[in-house]
């Protein structure tokens, strides 16, 4: 494809590179003024173009969703050597590879986007979508209802978060442009996008409200509700820890697990093809920033412990003094008076 023919270089890049980082880079612009960007997308084709020109509210939700994704990534990775930093020289590189980190970032971004579109629908921000009034599929409802249906009658009612709309719309926007491609990198990317969407679906909640005389629960109306995004993040982090290494299939189609005894990854699993670097030292090629100067916990033996985080280079104790309010007293009447004290803190820092 010829980039120069595109009106907007930024959108051309999105179209050509499947790097999720660009969603993030775009996030702020989209939220501020989705219309402005969308006016420039006439050259984009297919579903993406349709959404961009006809549904700017969806584009806004996509921008917000990708930001949610990155914030969650930074939370989940806060103690890791690669901490999901958005520094361009790091994130961009990480996303052009196919390591576990790449897989996680793509999955959590996709999860953020389905989440945010679904939420925007419930808030009434999207024109062609309303809450879902039909009973959800049995698979989703079986467990919670059996658990609590000791008494009363169940009725589906109220307004369910429309996860099916979110699913359809986010898939259209993110996957459609790869429809005709089946190279390994694209397969990995769309697989991990799907894993992210399914993670949100899996954690949908069934909630209920009681109706009946004086607080009895003669009738319970139930609906489906989005989970906390943190739950989705925790789940995808587990999937990151157990991610499946794959390689191209023998027939040139798809991918298969690396190692004949390993069970093939299912749709919810994060997949990758490339081993991660150690991220110990700065390396332009991999996007590693190194861990020098990172705070670590010298009593922990986990990933946040100084031994692992500092890669055996050792660490130093840093003393820091900050001024805080202290000895606060309530004065009659009515104010609180405090003194300021020095609070001394020590933390450890990687050499
Ligand atoms: C992430 O790591 C980089 C260097 O590796 C560091 O500069 C940055 O402060 C870290 N971010 C957080 C939130 O800890
Ligand atoms: C450091 O690690 C120890 C042991 O895992 C834990 O109990 C403690 O809360 C950690 N400290 C901080 C500041 O995270």
mmCIF file of N, CA and C in Angstrom, residues 15-121:
data_model
loop_
_atom_site.group_PDB
_atom_site.id
_atom_site.type_symbol
_atom_site.label_atom_id
_atom_site.label_comp_id
_atom_site.label_asym_id
_atom_site.label_seq_id
_atom_site.Cartn_x
_atom_site.Cartn_y
_atom_site.Cartn_z
ATOM 1 N N UNK A 15 -3.170 1.663 9.711
ATOM 2 C CA UNK A 15 -3.682 0.722 8.744
ATOM 3 C C UNK A 15 -2.629 -0.307 8.385
ATOM 4 N N UNK A 16 -1.405 0.142 8.304
ATOM 5 C CA UNK A 16 -0.366 -0.738 7.798
ATOM 6 C C UNK A 16 0.340 -1.540 8.878
ATOM 7 N N UNK A 17 0.616 -0.934 9.985
ATOM 8 C CA UNK A 17 1.346 -1.645 11.026
ATOM 9 C C UNK A 17 0.328 -2.225 11.975
ATOM 10 N N UNK A 18 0.463 -3.469 12.285
ATOM 11 C CA UNK A 18 -0.430 -3.893 13.342
ATOM 12 C C UNK A 18 0.285 -3.771 14.662
ATOM 13 N N UNK A 19 0.431 -2.573 15.068
ATOM 14 C CA UNK A 19 0.995 -2.356 16.391
ATOM 15 C C UNK A 19 -0.011 -1.602 17.239
ATOM 16 N N UNK A 20 -0.358 -2.237 18.325
ATOM 17 C CA UNK A 20 -1.376 -1.674 19.184
ATOM 18 C C UNK A 20 -0.952 -0.336 19.769
ATOM 19 N N UNK A 21 0.339 -0.129 19.876
ATOM 20 C CA UNK A 21 0.821 1.112 20.464
ATOM 21 C C UNK A 21 0.219 2.329 19.827
ATOM 22 N N UNK A 22 -0.104 2.220 18.580
ATOM 23 C CA UNK A 22 -0.651 3.381 17.915
ATOM 24 C C UNK A 22 -2.032 3.748 18.425
ATOM 25 N N UNK A 23 -2.780 2.754 18.884
ATOM 26 C CA UNK A 23 -4.068 3.110 19.483
ATOM 27 C C UNK A 23 -3.818 4.022 20.664
ATOM 28 N N UNK A 24 -2.802 3.660 21.430
ATOM 29 C CA UNK A 24 -2.514 4.463 22.605
ATOM 30 C C UNK A 24 -2.079 5.848 22.210
ATOM 31 N N UNK A 25 -1.194 5.887 21.244
ATOM 32 C CA UNK A 25 -0.698 7.180 20.809
ATOM 33 C C UNK A 25 -1.858 8.047 20.343
ATOM 34 N N UNK A 26 -2.856 7.407 19.758
ATOM 35 C CA UNK A 26 -3.983 8.150 19.231
ATOM 36 C C UNK A 26 -4.984 8.535 20.298
ATOM 37 N N UNK A 27 -4.972 7.768 21.381
ATOM 38 C CA UNK A 27 -6.040 7.892 22.364
ATOM 39 C C UNK A 27 -6.450 9.313 22.670
ATOM 40 N N UNK A 28 -5.488 10.139 22.993
ATOM 41 C CA UNK A 28 -5.826 11.477 23.439
ATOM 42 C C UNK A 28 -6.539 12.270 22.343
ATOM 43 N N UNK A 29 -6.023 12.174 21.128
ATOM 44 C CA UNK A 29 -6.641 12.921 20.037
ATOM 45 C C UNK A 29 -8.081 12.483 19.829
ATOM 46 N N UNK A 30 -8.272 11.176 19.875
ATOM 47 C CA UNK A 30 -9.604 10.663 19.614
ATOM 48 C C UNK A 30 -10.584 11.182 20.641
ATOM 49 N N UNK A 31 -10.144 11.193 21.901
ATOM 50 C CA UNK A 31 -11.060 11.633 22.941
ATOM 51 C C UNK A 31 -11.351 13.122 22.789
ATOM 52 N N UNK A 32 -10.337 13.877 22.466
ATOM 53 C CA UNK A 32 -10.546 15.313 22.341
ATOM 54 C C UNK A 32 -11.454 15.645 21.168
ATOM 55 N N UNK A 33 -11.178 15.031 20.049
ATOM 56 C CA UNK A 33 -11.935 15.416 18.872
ATOM 57 C C UNK A 33 -11.988 14.294 17.840
ATOM 58 N N UNK A 34 -12.814 13.317 18.085
ATOM 59 C CA UNK A 34 -12.871 12.185 17.165
ATOM 60 C C UNK A 34 -13.276 12.628 15.764
ATOM 61 N N UNK A 35 -14.086 13.640 15.693
ATOM 62 C CA UNK A 35 -14.552 14.093 14.397
ATOM 63 C C UNK A 35 -13.426 14.538 13.486
ATOM 64 N N UNK A 36 -12.443 15.205 14.084
ATOM 65 C CA UNK A 36 -11.369 15.741 13.271
ATOM 66 C C UNK A 36 -10.566 14.626 12.627
ATOM 67 N N UNK A 37 -10.294 13.597 13.392
ATOM 68 C CA UNK A 37 -9.531 12.496 12.832
ATOM 69 C C UNK A 37 -10.360 11.754 11.798
ATOM 70 N N UNK A 38 -11.611 11.595 12.108
ATOM 71 C CA UNK A 38 -12.431 10.790 11.214
ATOM 72 C C UNK A 38 -12.687 11.466 9.881
ATOM 73 N N UNK A 39 -12.657 12.784 9.844
ATOM 74 C CA UNK A 39 -12.822 13.448 8.554
ATOM 75 C C UNK A 39 -11.687 13.108 7.607
ATOM 76 N N UNK A 40 -10.575 12.660 8.184
ATOM 77 C CA UNK A 40 -9.416 12.407 7.342
ATOM 78 C C UNK A 40 -9.283 10.948 6.935
ATOM 79 N N UNK A 41 -10.282 10.170 7.189
ATOM 80 C CA UNK A 41 -10.110 8.737 6.961
ATOM 81 C C UNK A 41 -10.783 8.242 5.700
ATOM 82 N N UNK A 42 -11.112 9.152 4.801
ATOM 83 C CA UNK A 42 -11.837 8.709 3.611
ATOM 84 C C UNK A 42 -11.123 7.596 2.862
ATOM 85 N N UNK A 43 -9.799 7.605 2.987
ATOM 86 C CA UNK A 43 -9.064 6.598 2.241
ATOM 87 C C UNK A 43 -9.033 5.237 2.934
ATOM 88 N N UNK A 44 -9.426 5.208 4.192
ATOM 89 C CA UNK A 44 -9.481 3.906 4.855
ATOM 90 C C UNK A 44 -10.621 3.116 4.243
ATOM 91 N N UNK A 45 -10.433 1.816 4.197
ATOM 92 C CA UNK A 45 -11.461 1.007 3.562
ATOM 93 C C UNK A 45 -12.214 0.178 4.575
ATOM 94 N N UNK A 46 -13.316 -0.354 4.106
ATOM 95 C CA UNK A 46 -14.014 -1.388 4.847
ATOM 96 C C UNK A 46 -14.647 -0.878 6.128
ATOM 97 N N UNK A 47 -14.788 -1.803 7.056
ATOM 98 C CA UNK A 47 -15.499 -1.558 8.303
ATOM 99 C C UNK A 47 -14.885 -0.425 9.101
ATOM 100 N N UNK A 48 -13.557 -0.380 9.087
ATOM 101 C CA UNK A 48 -12.904 0.630 9.892
ATOM 102 C C UNK A 48 -13.284 2.026 9.425
ATOM 103 N N UNK A 49 -13.325 2.178 8.117
ATOM 104 C CA UNK A 49 -13.710 3.452 7.558
ATOM 105 C C UNK A 49 -15.163 3.781 7.917
ATOM 106 N N UNK A 50 -16.026 2.784 7.809
ATOM 107 C CA UNK A 50 -17.435 2.995 8.138
ATOM 108 C C UNK A 50 -17.601 3.459 9.572
ATOM 109 N N UNK A 51 -16.934 2.762 10.478
ATOM 110 C CA UNK A 51 -17.062 3.130 11.886
ATOM 111 C C UNK A 51 -16.522 4.531 12.098
ATOM 112 N N UNK A 52 -15.402 4.784 11.487
ATOM 113 C CA UNK A 52 -14.749 6.074 11.704
ATOM 114 C C UNK A 52 -15.595 7.227 11.188
ATOM 115 N N UNK A 53 -16.259 7.038 10.067
ATOM 116 C CA UNK A 53 -17.024 8.145 9.518
ATOM 117 C C UNK A 53 -18.444 8.198 10.060
ATOM 118 N N UNK A 54 -19.029 7.044 10.341
ATOM 119 C CA UNK A 54 -20.436 7.035 10.737
ATOM 120 C C UNK A 54 -20.630 6.979 12.249
ATOM 121 N N UNK A 55 -19.621 6.536 12.970
ATOM 122 C CA UNK A 55 -19.824 6.329 14.405
ATOM 123 C C UNK A 55 -18.674 6.914 15.233
ATOM 124 N N UNK A 56 -18.531 8.228 15.206
ATOM 125 C CA UNK A 56 -17.423 8.833 15.957
ATOM 126 C C UNK A 56 -17.475 8.514 17.455
ATOM 127 N N UNK A 57 -18.686 8.264 17.984
ATOM 128 C CA UNK A 57 -18.769 7.954 19.421
ATOM 129 C C UNK A 57 -18.060 6.650 19.716
ATOM 130 N N UNK A 58 -18.158 5.725 18.758
ATOM 131 C CA UNK A 58 -17.466 4.450 18.946
ATOM 132 C C UNK A 58 -15.956 4.673 18.938
ATOM 133 N N UNK A 59 -15.519 5.579 18.067
ATOM 134 C CA UNK A 59 -14.088 5.862 18.001
ATOM 135 C C UNK A 59 -13.605 6.451 19.329
ATOM 136 N N UNK A 60 -14.421 7.321 19.916
ATOM 137 C CA UNK A 60 -14.071 7.866 21.216
ATOM 138 C C UNK A 60 -13.921 6.757 22.248
ATOM 139 N N UNK A 61 -14.880 5.832 22.236
ATOM 140 C CA UNK A 61 -14.821 4.722 23.194
ATOM 141 C C UNK A 61 -13.574 3.874 22.956
ATOM 142 N N UNK A 62 -13.189 3.734 21.708
ATOM 143 C CA UNK A 62 -11.988 2.952 21.397
ATOM 144 C C UNK A 62 -10.746 3.626 21.978
ATOM 145 N N UNK A 63 -10.698 4.935 21.850
ATOM 146 C CA UNK A 63 -9.575 5.670 22.430
ATOM 147 C C UNK A 63 -9.525 5.497 23.932
ATOM 148 N N UNK A 64 -10.684 5.598 24.565
ATOM 149 C CA UNK A 64 -10.725 5.446 26.025
ATOM 150 C C UNK A 64 -10.375 4.028 26.445
ATOM 151 N N UNK A 65 -10.849 3.075 25.664
ATOM 152 C CA UNK A 65 -10.579 1.675 25.986
ATOM 153 C C UNK A 65 -9.107 1.337 25.904
ATOM 154 N N UNK A 66 -8.434 1.886 24.906
ATOM 155 C CA UNK A 66 -7.019 1.558 24.805
ATOM 156 C C UNK A 66 -6.247 2.193 25.949
ATOM 157 N N UNK A 67 -6.727 3.334 26.434
ATOM 158 C CA UNK A 67 -6.077 3.931 27.599
ATOM 159 C C UNK A 67 -6.305 3.104 28.866
ATOM 160 N N UNK A 68 -7.525 2.591 29.002
ATOM 161 C CA UNK A 68 -7.787 1.685 30.133
ATOM 162 C C UNK A 68 -6.847 0.501 30.095
ATOM 163 N N UNK A 69 -6.664 -0.017 28.878
ATOM 164 C CA UNK A 69 -5.781 -1.166 28.698
ATOM 165 C C UNK A 69 -4.380 -0.873 29.182
ATOM 166 N N UNK A 70 -3.872 0.279 28.816
ATOM 167 C CA UNK A 70 -2.485 0.531 29.190
ATOM 168 C C UNK A 70 -2.345 0.781 30.691
ATOM 169 N N UNK A 71 -3.322 1.449 31.282
ATOM 170 C CA UNK A 71 -3.235 1.676 32.722
ATOM 171 C C UNK A 71 -3.248 0.349 33.469
ATOM 172 N N UNK A 72 -4.084 -0.569 33.003
ATOM 173 C CA UNK A 72 -4.133 -1.879 33.641
ATOM 174 C C UNK A 72 -2.829 -2.635 33.413
ATOM 175 N N UNK A 73 -2.287 -2.522 32.228
ATOM 176 C CA UNK A 73 -1.003 -3.167 31.930
ATOM 177 C C UNK A 73 0.057 -2.645 32.898
ATOM 178 N N UNK A 74 0.062 -1.337 33.128
ATOM 179 C CA UNK A 74 1.068 -0.766 34.022
ATOM 180 C C UNK A 74 0.857 -1.224 35.452
ATOM 181 N N UNK A 75 -0.399 -1.411 35.839
ATOM 182 C CA UNK A 75 -0.646 -1.944 37.174
ATOM 183 C C UNK A 75 -0.132 -3.376 37.285
ATOM 184 N N UNK A 76 -0.509 -4.202 36.330
ATOM 185 C CA UNK A 76 -0.130 -5.615 36.403
ATOM 186 C C UNK A 76 1.386 -5.800 36.317
ATOM 187 N N UNK A 77 2.060 -4.924 35.615
ATOM 188 C CA UNK A 77 3.496 -5.094 35.382
ATOM 189 C C UNK A 77 4.345 -4.176 36.253
ATOM 190 N N UNK A 78 3.730 -3.571 37.281
ATOM 191 C CA UNK A 78 4.450 -2.517 37.985
ATOM 192 C C UNK A 78 5.741 -3.002 38.626
ATOM 193 N N UNK A 79 5.808 -4.292 38.983
ATOM 194 C CA UNK A 79 7.019 -4.795 39.628
ATOM 195 C C UNK A 79 7.907 -5.578 38.671
ATOM 196 N N UNK A 80 7.547 -5.614 37.430
ATOM 197 C CA UNK A 80 8.345 -6.418 36.502
ATOM 198 C C UNK A 80 9.463 -5.588 35.883
ATOM 199 N N UNK A 81 10.431 -6.297 35.326
ATOM 200 C CA UNK A 81 11.568 -5.573 34.734
ATOM 201 C C UNK A 81 11.092 -4.703 33.583
ATOM 202 N N UNK A 82 10.227 -5.230 32.753
ATOM 203 C CA UNK A 82 9.576 -4.356 31.783
ATOM 204 C C UNK A 82 8.230 -3.980 32.390
ATOM 205 N N UNK A 83 8.040 -2.698 32.653
ATOM 206 C CA UNK A 83 6.885 -2.298 33.461
ATOM 207 C C UNK A 83 5.767 -1.678 32.621
ATOM 208 N N UNK A 84 5.719 -2.025 31.341
ATOM 209 C CA UNK A 84 4.665 -1.534 30.465
ATOM 210 C C UNK A 84 4.751 -0.023 30.298
ATOM 211 N N UNK A 85 5.935 0.461 30.324
ATOM 212 C CA UNK A 85 6.147 1.886 30.138
ATOM 213 C C UNK A 85 5.656 2.304 28.750
ATOM 214 N N UNK A 86 5.152 3.528 28.652
ATOM 215 C CA UNK A 86 4.687 3.986 27.338
ATOM 216 C C UNK A 86 5.785 4.745 26.601
ATOM 217 N N UNK A 87 6.967 4.812 27.205
ATOM 218 C CA UNK A 87 8.076 5.457 26.492
ATOM 219 C C UNK A 87 8.142 4.860 25.091
ATOM 220 N N UNK A 88 8.121 5.742 24.106
ATOM 221 C CA UNK A 88 7.987 5.281 22.734
ATOM 222 C C UNK A 88 9.085 4.311 22.337
ATOM 223 N N UNK A 89 10.307 4.633 22.765
ATOM 224 C CA UNK A 89 11.432 3.799 22.323
ATOM 225 C C UNK A 89 11.324 2.394 22.895
ATOM 226 N N UNK A 90 10.473 2.223 23.905
ATOM 227 C CA UNK A 90 10.307 0.891 24.467
ATOM 228 C C UNK A 90 9.061 0.199 23.906
ATOM 229 N N UNK A 91 7.923 0.840 24.114
ATOM 230 C CA UNK A 91 6.654 0.206 23.738
ATOM 231 C C UNK A 91 6.595 -0.132 22.252
ATOM 232 N N UNK A 92 7.057 0.785 21.448
ATOM 233 C CA UNK A 92 6.987 0.566 20.014
ATOM 234 C C UNK A 92 7.779 -0.667 19.606
ATOM 235 N N UNK A 93 8.949 -0.806 20.209
ATOM 236 C CA UNK A 93 9.787 -1.963 19.906
ATOM 237 C C UNK A 93 9.141 -3.252 20.397
ATOM 238 N N UNK A 94 8.636 -3.196 21.619
ATOM 239 C CA UNK A 94 8.012 -4.389 22.185
ATOM 240 C C UNK A 94 6.867 -4.857 21.293
ATOM 241 N N UNK A 95 6.148 -3.905 20.731
ATOM 242 C CA UNK A 95 4.985 -4.277 19.927
ATOM 243 C C UNK A 95 5.329 -4.751 18.522
ATOM 244 N N UNK A 96 6.537 -4.494 18.076
ATOM 245 C CA UNK A 96 6.883 -5.019 16.748
ATOM 246 C C UNK A 96 7.423 -6.440 16.850
ATOM 247 N N UNK A 97 7.663 -6.922 18.096
ATOM 248 C CA UNK A 97 8.127 -8.300 18.249
ATOM 249 C C UNK A 97 6.932 -9.205 18.474
ATOM 250 N N UNK A 98 7.202 -10.443 18.876
ATOM 251 C CA UNK A 98 6.092 -11.338 19.211
ATOM 252 C C UNK A 98 6.367 -12.120 20.480
ATOM 253 N N UNK A 99 6.732 -11.378 21.523
ATOM 254 C CA UNK A 99 7.021 -12.009 22.810
ATOM 255 C C UNK A 99 5.732 -12.094 23.633
ATOM 256 N N UNK A 100 5.859 -12.715 24.815
ATOM 257 C CA UNK A 100 4.732 -12.735 25.743
ATOM 258 C C UNK A 100 4.215 -11.337 26.045
ATOM 259 N N UNK A 101 5.166 -10.419 26.210
ATOM 260 C CA UNK A 101 4.758 -9.041 26.532
ATOM 261 C C UNK A 101 3.903 -8.468 25.403
ATOM 262 N N UNK A 102 4.337 -8.707 24.173
ATOM 263 C CA UNK A 102 3.553 -8.245 23.030
ATOM 264 C C UNK A 102 2.143 -8.812 23.106
ATOM 265 N N UNK A 103 2.067 -10.122 23.364
ATOM 266 C CA UNK A 103 0.767 -10.783 23.442
ATOM 267 C C UNK A 103 -0.110 -10.178 24.518
ATOM 268 N N UNK A 104 0.485 -9.923 25.691
ATOM 269 C CA UNK A 104 -0.303 -9.369 26.792
ATOM 270 C C UNK A 104 -0.814 -7.978 26.454
ATOM 271 N N UNK A 105 0.060 -7.160 25.923
ATOM 272 C CA UNK A 105 -0.337 -5.790 25.606
ATOM 273 C C UNK A 105 -1.474 -5.787 24.581
ATOM 274 N N UNK A 106 -1.363 -6.621 23.567
ATOM 275 C CA UNK A 106 -2.434 -6.682 22.573
ATOM 276 C C UNK A 106 -3.739 -7.178 23.185
ATOM 277 N N UNK A 107 -3.650 -8.177 24.049
ATOM 278 C CA UNK A 107 -4.858 -8.726 24.658
ATOM 279 C C UNK A 107 -5.521 -7.710 25.593
ATOM 280 N N UNK A 108 -4.735 -7.039 26.405
ATOM 281 C CA UNK A 108 -5.333 -6.125 27.383
ATOM 282 C C UNK A 108 -5.887 -4.885 26.682
ATOM 283 N N UNK A 109 -5.259 -4.477 25.599
ATOM 284 C CA UNK A 109 -5.789 -3.339 24.833
ATOM 285 C C UNK A 109 -7.135 -3.704 24.227
ATOM 286 N N UNK A 110 -7.186 -4.886 23.646
ATOM 287 C CA UNK A 110 -8.427 -5.343 23.044
ATOM 288 C C UNK A 110 -9.526 -5.479 24.107
ATOM 289 N N UNK A 111 -9.137 -5.964 25.290
ATOM 290 C CA UNK A 111 -10.091 -6.076 26.391
ATOM 291 C C UNK A 111 -10.608 -4.697 26.793
ATOM 292 N N UNK A 112 -9.711 -3.733 26.861
ATOM 293 C CA UNK A 112 -10.115 -2.377 27.206
ATOM 294 C C UNK A 112 -11.108 -1.828 26.194
ATOM 295 N N UNK A 113 -10.891 -2.147 24.944
ATOM 296 C CA UNK A 113 -11.748 -1.597 23.894
ATOM 297 C C UNK A 113 -13.145 -2.220 23.907
ATOM 298 N N UNK A 114 -13.249 -3.520 24.059
ATOM 299 C CA UNK A 114 -14.593 -4.133 24.136
ATOM 300 C C UNK A 114 -15.303 -3.627 25.399
ATOM 301 N N UNK A 115 -14.543 -3.483 26.472
ATOM 302 C CA UNK A 115 -15.105 -3.013 27.735
ATOM 303 C C UNK A 115 -15.664 -1.606 27.578
ATOM 304 N N UNK A 116 -14.876 -0.761 26.987
ATOM 305 C CA UNK A 116 -15.247 0.637 26.879
ATOM 306 C C UNK A 116 -16.416 0.854 25.903
ATOM 307 N N UNK A 117 -16.443 0.087 24.825
ATOM 308 C CA UNK A 117 -17.578 0.210 23.898
ATOM 309 C C UNK A 117 -18.856 -0.274 24.575
ATOM 310 N N UNK A 118 -18.762 -1.387 25.302
ATOM 311 C CA UNK A 118 -19.934 -1.914 26.001
ATOM 312 C C UNK A 118 -20.450 -0.908 27.028
ATOM 313 N N UNK A 119 -19.516 -0.299 27.748
ATOM 314 C CA UNK A 119 -19.891 0.673 28.766
ATOM 315 C C UNK A 119 -20.520 1.916 28.135
ATOM 316 N N UNK A 120 -19.932 2.374 27.044
ATOM 317 C CA UNK A 120 -20.485 3.553 26.359
ATOM 318 C C UNK A 120 -21.911 3.269 25.902
ATOM 319 N N UNK A 121 -22.156 2.049 25.475
ATOM 320 C CA UNK A 121 -23.510 1.654 25.075
ATOM 321 C C UNK A 121 -24.464 1.775 26.257
#
